[in-house]
mmCIF file of C-alpha atoms in Angstrom:
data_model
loop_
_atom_site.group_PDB
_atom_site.id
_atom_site.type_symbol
_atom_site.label_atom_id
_atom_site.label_comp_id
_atom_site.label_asym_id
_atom_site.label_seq_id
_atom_site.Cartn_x
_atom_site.Cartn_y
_atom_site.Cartn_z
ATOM 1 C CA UNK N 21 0.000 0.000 0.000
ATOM 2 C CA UNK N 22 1.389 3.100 -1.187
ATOM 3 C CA UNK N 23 1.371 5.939 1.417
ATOM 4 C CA UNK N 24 -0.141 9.433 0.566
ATOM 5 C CA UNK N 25 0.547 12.593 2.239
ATOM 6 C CA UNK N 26 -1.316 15.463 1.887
ATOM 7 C CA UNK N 27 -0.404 18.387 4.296
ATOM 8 C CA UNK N 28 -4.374 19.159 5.161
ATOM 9 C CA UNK N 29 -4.956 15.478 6.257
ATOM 10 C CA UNK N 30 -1.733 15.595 8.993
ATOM 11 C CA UNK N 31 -3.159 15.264 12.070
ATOM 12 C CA UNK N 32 -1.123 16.863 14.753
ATOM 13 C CA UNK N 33 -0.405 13.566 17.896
ATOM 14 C CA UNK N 34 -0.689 15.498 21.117
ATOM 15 C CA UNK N 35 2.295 16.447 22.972
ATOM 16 C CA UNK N 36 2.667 15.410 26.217
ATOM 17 C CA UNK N 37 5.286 17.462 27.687
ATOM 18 C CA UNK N 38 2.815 20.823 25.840
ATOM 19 C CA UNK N 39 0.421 22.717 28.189
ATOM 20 C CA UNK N 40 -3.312 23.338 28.076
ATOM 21 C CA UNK N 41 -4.506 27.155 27.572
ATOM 22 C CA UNK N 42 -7.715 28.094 28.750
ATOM 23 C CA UNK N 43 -9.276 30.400 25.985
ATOM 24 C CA UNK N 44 -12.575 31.902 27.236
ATOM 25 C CA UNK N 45 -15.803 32.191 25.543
ATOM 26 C CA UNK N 46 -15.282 35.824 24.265
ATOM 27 C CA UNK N 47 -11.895 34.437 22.229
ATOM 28 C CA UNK N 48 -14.008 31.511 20.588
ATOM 29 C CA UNK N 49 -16.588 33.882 19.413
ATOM 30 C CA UNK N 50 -14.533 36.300 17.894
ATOM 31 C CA UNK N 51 -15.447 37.013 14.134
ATOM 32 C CA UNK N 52 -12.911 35.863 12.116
ATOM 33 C CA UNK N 53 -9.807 38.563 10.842
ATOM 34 C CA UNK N 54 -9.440 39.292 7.079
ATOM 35 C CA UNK N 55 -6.206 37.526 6.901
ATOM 36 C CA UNK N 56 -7.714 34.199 8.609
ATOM 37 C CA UNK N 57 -10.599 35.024 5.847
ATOM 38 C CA UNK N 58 -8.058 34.722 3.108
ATOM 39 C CA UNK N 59 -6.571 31.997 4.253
ATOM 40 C CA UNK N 60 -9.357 29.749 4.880
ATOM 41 C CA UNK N 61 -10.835 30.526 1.518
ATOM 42 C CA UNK N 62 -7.295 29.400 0.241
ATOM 43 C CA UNK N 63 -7.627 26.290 1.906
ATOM 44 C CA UNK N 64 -10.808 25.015 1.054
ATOM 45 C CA UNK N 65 -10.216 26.337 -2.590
ATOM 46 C CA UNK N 66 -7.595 23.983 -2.656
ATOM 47 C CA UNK N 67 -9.660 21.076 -1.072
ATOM 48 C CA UNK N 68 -12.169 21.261 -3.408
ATOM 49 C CA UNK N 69 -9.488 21.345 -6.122
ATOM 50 C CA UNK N 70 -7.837 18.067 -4.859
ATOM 51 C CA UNK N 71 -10.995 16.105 -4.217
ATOM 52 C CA UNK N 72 -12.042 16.592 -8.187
ATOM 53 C CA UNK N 73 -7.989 15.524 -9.018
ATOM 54 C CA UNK N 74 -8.791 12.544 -6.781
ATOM 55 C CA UNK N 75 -10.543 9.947 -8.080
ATOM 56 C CA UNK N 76 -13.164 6.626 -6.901
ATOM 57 C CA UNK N 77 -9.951 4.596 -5.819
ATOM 58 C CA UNK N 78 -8.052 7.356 -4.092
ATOM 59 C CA UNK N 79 -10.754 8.298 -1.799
ATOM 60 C CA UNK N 80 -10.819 4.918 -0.433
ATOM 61 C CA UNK N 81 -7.025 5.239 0.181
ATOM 62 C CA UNK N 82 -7.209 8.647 1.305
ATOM 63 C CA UNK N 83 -9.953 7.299 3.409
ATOM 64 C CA UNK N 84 -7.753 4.604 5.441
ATOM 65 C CA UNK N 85 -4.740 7.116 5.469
ATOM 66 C CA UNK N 86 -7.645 9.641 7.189
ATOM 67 C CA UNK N 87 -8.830 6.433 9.711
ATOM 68 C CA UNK N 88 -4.950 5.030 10.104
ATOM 69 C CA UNK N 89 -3.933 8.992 11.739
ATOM 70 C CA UNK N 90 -6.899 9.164 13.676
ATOM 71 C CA UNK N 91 -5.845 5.450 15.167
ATOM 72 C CA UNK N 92 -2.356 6.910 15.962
ATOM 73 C CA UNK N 93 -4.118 10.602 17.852
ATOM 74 C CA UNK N 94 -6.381 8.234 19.858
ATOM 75 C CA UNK N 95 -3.171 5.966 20.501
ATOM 76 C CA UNK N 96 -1.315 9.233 21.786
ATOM 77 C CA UNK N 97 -4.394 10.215 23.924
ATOM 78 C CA UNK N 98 -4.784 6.835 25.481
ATOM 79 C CA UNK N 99 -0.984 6.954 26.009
ATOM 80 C CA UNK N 100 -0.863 10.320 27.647
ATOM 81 C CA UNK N 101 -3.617 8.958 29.980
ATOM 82 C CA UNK N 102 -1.704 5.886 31.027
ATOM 83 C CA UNK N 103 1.127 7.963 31.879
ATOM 84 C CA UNK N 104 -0.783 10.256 34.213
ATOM 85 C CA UNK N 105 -2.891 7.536 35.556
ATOM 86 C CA UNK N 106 0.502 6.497 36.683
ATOM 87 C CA UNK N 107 1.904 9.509 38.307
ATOM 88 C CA UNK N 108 -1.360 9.885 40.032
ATOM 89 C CA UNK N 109 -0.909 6.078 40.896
ATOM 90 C CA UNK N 110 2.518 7.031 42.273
ATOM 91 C CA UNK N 111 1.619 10.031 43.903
ATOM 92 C CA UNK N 112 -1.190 8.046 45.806
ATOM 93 C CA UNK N 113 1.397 5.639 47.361
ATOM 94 C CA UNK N 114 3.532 8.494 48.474
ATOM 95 C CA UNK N 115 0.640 10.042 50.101
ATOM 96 C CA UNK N 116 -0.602 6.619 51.827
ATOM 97 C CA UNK N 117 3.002 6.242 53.111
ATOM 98 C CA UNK N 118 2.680 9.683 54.728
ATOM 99 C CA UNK N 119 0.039 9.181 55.805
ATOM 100 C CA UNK N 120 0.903 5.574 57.941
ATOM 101 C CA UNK N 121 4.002 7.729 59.243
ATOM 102 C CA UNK N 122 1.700 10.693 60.641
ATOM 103 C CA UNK N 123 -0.615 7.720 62.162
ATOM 104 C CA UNK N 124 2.645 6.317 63.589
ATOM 105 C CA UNK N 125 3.856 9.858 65.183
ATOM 106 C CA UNK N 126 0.490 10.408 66.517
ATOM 107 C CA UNK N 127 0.464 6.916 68.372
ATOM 108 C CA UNK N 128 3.549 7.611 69.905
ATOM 109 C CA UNK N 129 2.665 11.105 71.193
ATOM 110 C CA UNK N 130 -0.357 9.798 72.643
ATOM 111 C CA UNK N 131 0.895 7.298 74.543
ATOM 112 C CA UNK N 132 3.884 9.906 75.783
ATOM 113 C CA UNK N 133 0.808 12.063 76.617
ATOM 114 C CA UNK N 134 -0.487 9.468 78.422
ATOM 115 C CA UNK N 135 3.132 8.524 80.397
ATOM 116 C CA UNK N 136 2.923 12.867 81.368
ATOM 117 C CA UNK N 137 0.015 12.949 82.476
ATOM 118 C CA UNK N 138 0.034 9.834 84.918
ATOM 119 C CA UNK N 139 3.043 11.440 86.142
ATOM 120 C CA UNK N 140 1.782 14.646 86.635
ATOM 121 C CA UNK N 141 -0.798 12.963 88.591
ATOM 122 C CA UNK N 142 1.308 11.274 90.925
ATOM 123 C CA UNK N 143 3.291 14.469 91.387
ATOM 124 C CA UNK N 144 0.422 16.199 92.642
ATOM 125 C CA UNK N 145 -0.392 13.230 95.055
ATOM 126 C CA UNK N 146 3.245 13.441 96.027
ATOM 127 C CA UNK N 147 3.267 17.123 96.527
ATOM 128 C CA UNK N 148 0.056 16.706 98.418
ATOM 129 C CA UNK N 149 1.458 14.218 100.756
ATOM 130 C CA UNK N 150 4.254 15.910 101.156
ATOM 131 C CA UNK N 151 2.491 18.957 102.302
ATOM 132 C CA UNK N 152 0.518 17.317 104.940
ATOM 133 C CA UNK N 153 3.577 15.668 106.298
ATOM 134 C CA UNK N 154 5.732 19.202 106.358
ATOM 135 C CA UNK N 155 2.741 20.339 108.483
ATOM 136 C CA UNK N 156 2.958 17.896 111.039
ATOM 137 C CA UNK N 157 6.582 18.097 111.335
ATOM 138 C CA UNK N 158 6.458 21.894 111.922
ATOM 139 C CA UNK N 159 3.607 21.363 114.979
ATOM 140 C CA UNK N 160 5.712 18.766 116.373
ATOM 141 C CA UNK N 161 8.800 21.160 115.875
ATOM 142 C CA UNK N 162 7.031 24.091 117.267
ATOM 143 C CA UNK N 163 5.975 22.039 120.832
ATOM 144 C CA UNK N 164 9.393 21.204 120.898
ATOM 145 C CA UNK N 165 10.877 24.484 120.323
ATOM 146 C CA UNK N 166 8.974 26.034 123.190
ATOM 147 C CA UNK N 167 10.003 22.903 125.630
ATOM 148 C CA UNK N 168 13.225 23.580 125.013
ATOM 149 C CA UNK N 169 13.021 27.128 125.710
ATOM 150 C CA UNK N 170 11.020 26.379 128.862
ATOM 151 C CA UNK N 171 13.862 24.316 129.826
ATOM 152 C CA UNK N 172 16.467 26.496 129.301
ATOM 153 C CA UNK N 173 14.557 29.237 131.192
ATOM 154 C CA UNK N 174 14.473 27.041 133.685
ATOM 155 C CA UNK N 175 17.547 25.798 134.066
ATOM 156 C CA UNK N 176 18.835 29.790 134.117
ATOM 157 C CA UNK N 177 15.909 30.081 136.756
ATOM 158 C CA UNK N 178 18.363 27.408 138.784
ATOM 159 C CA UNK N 179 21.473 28.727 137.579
ATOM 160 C CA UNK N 180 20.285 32.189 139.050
ATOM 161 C CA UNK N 181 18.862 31.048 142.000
ATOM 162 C CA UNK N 182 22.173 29.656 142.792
ATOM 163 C CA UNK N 183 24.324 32.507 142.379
ATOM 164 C CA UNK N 184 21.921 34.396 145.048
ATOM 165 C CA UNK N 185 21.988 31.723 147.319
#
C-alpha cells in the first residue's frame, strides 16, 4: 500500500510534555480577521481542487490514510492517559506512606501524653502528701521548740537562784 501525504490530512499527535490554555468564551466567538478570511478561503479552494484531481480509488485510500492517523491521535491520547494515571498512581502511594508515618507519630505522642500525664498525677499526690507531712513536722517542731526554751529558762531560773543563794 502506497502511502499518501497530503499536508491538510496531517493530524497533529498530542504532545505530552505541551500545556493546556484556557481560551474563554469571548476568544471563541470572535469574528474571524481578514487575513484568517483569506486563508481559509485558500484552503478550502484547494480542497475542493484536490478532491475533483482525486478519483473513486483514491478516496478509499485517502480514506484509510484519514482512519490510520486518527488510530495513531487516539493511541497518543490513550498513552498520555496511562502515563498520568501512573503519576497519580505514584503520587497516591507516596501520600498513603505519609500518611501511615503521621498515624505512627500520633500513636507515639499519645501514649507519651499518656506517660505525662500519669506522672503529673502522681506528682500532685506526692506534693500533696508531702504537704501534709511538712505540716505535722512543723507542729511537732514548734511544741518542741517552746520545751526547750522552757527548759532552758528554767535551768537559768536554777542557775540564778544559785548565784543568790
Amino acid at each position: 500500500m502506497e502511502v499518501i501525504e497530503d499536508s491538510h490530512l496531517h493530524l497533529e499527535v498530542p504532545d505530552p510534555h505541551r500545556s493546556l490554555t484556557e481560551i474563554s468564551e469571548d476568544e471563541i466567538n470572535l469574528p474571524a480577521s481578514d487575513e484568517e478570511d483569506e486563508v481559509t478561503t485558500e484552503n478550502k479552494a484547494k480542497v475542493t481542487d484536490e478532491k475533483e484531481e482525486v478519483g473513486e480509488g483514491d478516496k478509499g485510500e485517502m480514506n484509510g490514510v484519514m482512519v490510520l492517523a486518527l488510530l495513531d491521535k487516539i493511541i497518543g491520547a490513550v498513552d498520555q492517559i496511562q502515563q498520568t494515571q501512573a503519576g497519580l498512581e505514584a503520587r497516591q502511594r507516596e501520600m498513603d506512606r505519609s500518611v501511615t508515618g503521621i498515624q505512627g507519630e500520633l500513636t507515639k505522642l499519645s501514649k507519651s501524653h499518656n506517660t505525662t500525664a500519669n506522672q503529673r498525677e502522681q506528682n500532685k499526690t506526692l506534693n500533696m502528701n508531702y504537704k501534709c507531712t511538712n505540716k505535722g513536722f512543723a507542729k511537732k517542731n514548734l511544741g518542741a521548740f517552746r520545751y526547750k526554751l522552757r527548759g532552758d529558762w528554767f535551768s537559768f531560773a536554777k542557775v540564778r537562784k544559785l548565784c543568790f543563794l
